Amino acid sequence: MITGARPLILLDVDGPLNPFAGTAETRAGFVEHQIRLSRWNKRKVLRLWLNPALGPALLGLAERTGAQLAWATTWGHRANTVIGPVIGLPVLRVVELDDAGGRWKFPAVERFAAGRPLVWLDDDFDLYPAVRDEFLGRRVGVPTELWRIDPRVGLTMGDLAAVEAWLDGHSNVGTPE
């Protein structure tokens, strides 16, 4: 467990929790859901694959490590009403994403984290490599792990075990909140 500032575990939906690029073979444990979102044409159905075991696993990880779960997804607050209930997550804080002028989620995550240690679970860190590297450069001295999830497979129990080991390995950092 990291002592001092409570670490963050930031969750993206599409890729990590919804392995949209996968196949039936690569999505073991994920269940297909068909939903309609109000912003979409009422006749259009969005297909998602979600693993109901991930919610309890994420909650257990957060409890064991003292970390705080939060959404860092373009789903925004809808993650709390559409995704969270399906996989057993309570309402979580949301990183308020903005149009960062081609800088993706990095500026919003930087503001949200405010110097706290973080593990960020996402599949798109390589979209803007220069911006990613700048983000990491500004976080020198603050434990930061960008954990890339394969969007064909989604978040696995192995990923969660590795994230827990990473958090445990950074147990003497941070400053009081």
XYZ file of C-alpha atoms in Angstrom, residues 71-158:
88
model
C -13.280 7.078 -14.250
C -10.982 8.533 -16.926
C -13.147 7.844 -19.944
C -15.017 9.640 -22.683
C -18.107 7.993 -21.198
C -17.822 10.622 -18.454
C -20.592 10.433 -15.866
C -22.447 7.858 -17.971
C -19.874 5.340 -16.797
C -21.570 5.599 -13.381
C -25.037 4.929 -14.784
C -24.320 2.480 -17.613
C -21.067 0.624 -16.861
C -20.661 0.683 -13.070
C -23.989 -0.974 -12.200
C -23.406 -3.806 -14.675
C -20.031 -4.765 -13.199
C -20.821 -3.940 -9.571
C -19.034 -0.628 -9.084
C -20.498 2.167 -6.965
C -20.612 5.741 -8.229
C -17.014 6.863 -8.755
C -15.459 10.280 -9.242
C -15.022 11.257 -12.878
C -12.076 12.953 -14.543
C -13.762 15.826 -16.387
C -12.344 15.537 -19.876
C -12.268 18.531 -22.145
C -11.252 19.176 -25.701
C -7.557 19.479 -25.033
C -6.625 20.514 -28.553
C -5.125 17.194 -29.573
C -3.706 16.502 -26.138
C -6.200 13.690 -25.426
C -6.929 12.991 -21.729
C -3.542 13.991 -20.365
C -4.312 17.600 -19.240
C -7.518 16.536 -17.459
C -5.820 13.618 -15.735
C -2.951 15.854 -14.658
C -5.397 18.322 -13.064
C -7.426 15.549 -11.438
C -4.426 13.681 -10.016
C -2.902 16.895 -8.598
C 0.391 15.227 -7.761
C -1.099 12.018 -6.358
C 0.402 8.649 -7.295
C -1.596 6.940 -10.014
C -2.078 3.842 -12.082
C -4.055 4.558 -15.243
C -5.702 1.636 -17.076
C -6.274 2.506 -20.741
C -5.638 1.202 -24.247
C -4.745 4.435 -26.043
C -1.564 5.838 -24.474
C 0.245 5.728 -27.804
C -2.163 8.061 -29.649
C -0.143 11.129 -28.665
C 3.362 9.919 -27.696
C 4.909 13.388 -27.363
C 2.078 14.556 -25.089
C 2.327 11.329 -23.087
C 6.054 11.865 -22.602
C 5.483 15.503 -21.526
C 2.861 14.314 -19.030
C 5.258 11.739 -17.599
C 8.051 14.333 -17.516
C 5.929 16.616 -15.349
C 5.246 13.721 -12.967
C 8.902 12.911 -12.242
C 9.070 11.986 -8.573
C 5.371 11.057 -8.428
C 4.735 7.334 -8.876
C 2.905 7.019 -12.181
C 2.116 3.898 -14.158
C 0.379 3.979 -17.524
C -0.936 0.421 -17.717
C -1.790 -0.413 -21.322
C -4.677 -2.830 -21.748
C -5.076 -4.810 -24.963
C -8.534 -3.849 -26.372
C -8.842 -7.346 -27.837
C -8.610 -8.953 -24.398
C -9.665 -6.313 -21.875
C -8.597 -5.997 -18.269
C -7.531 -9.335 -16.798
C -7.022 -10.643 -13.285
C -3.330 -10.839 -14.210
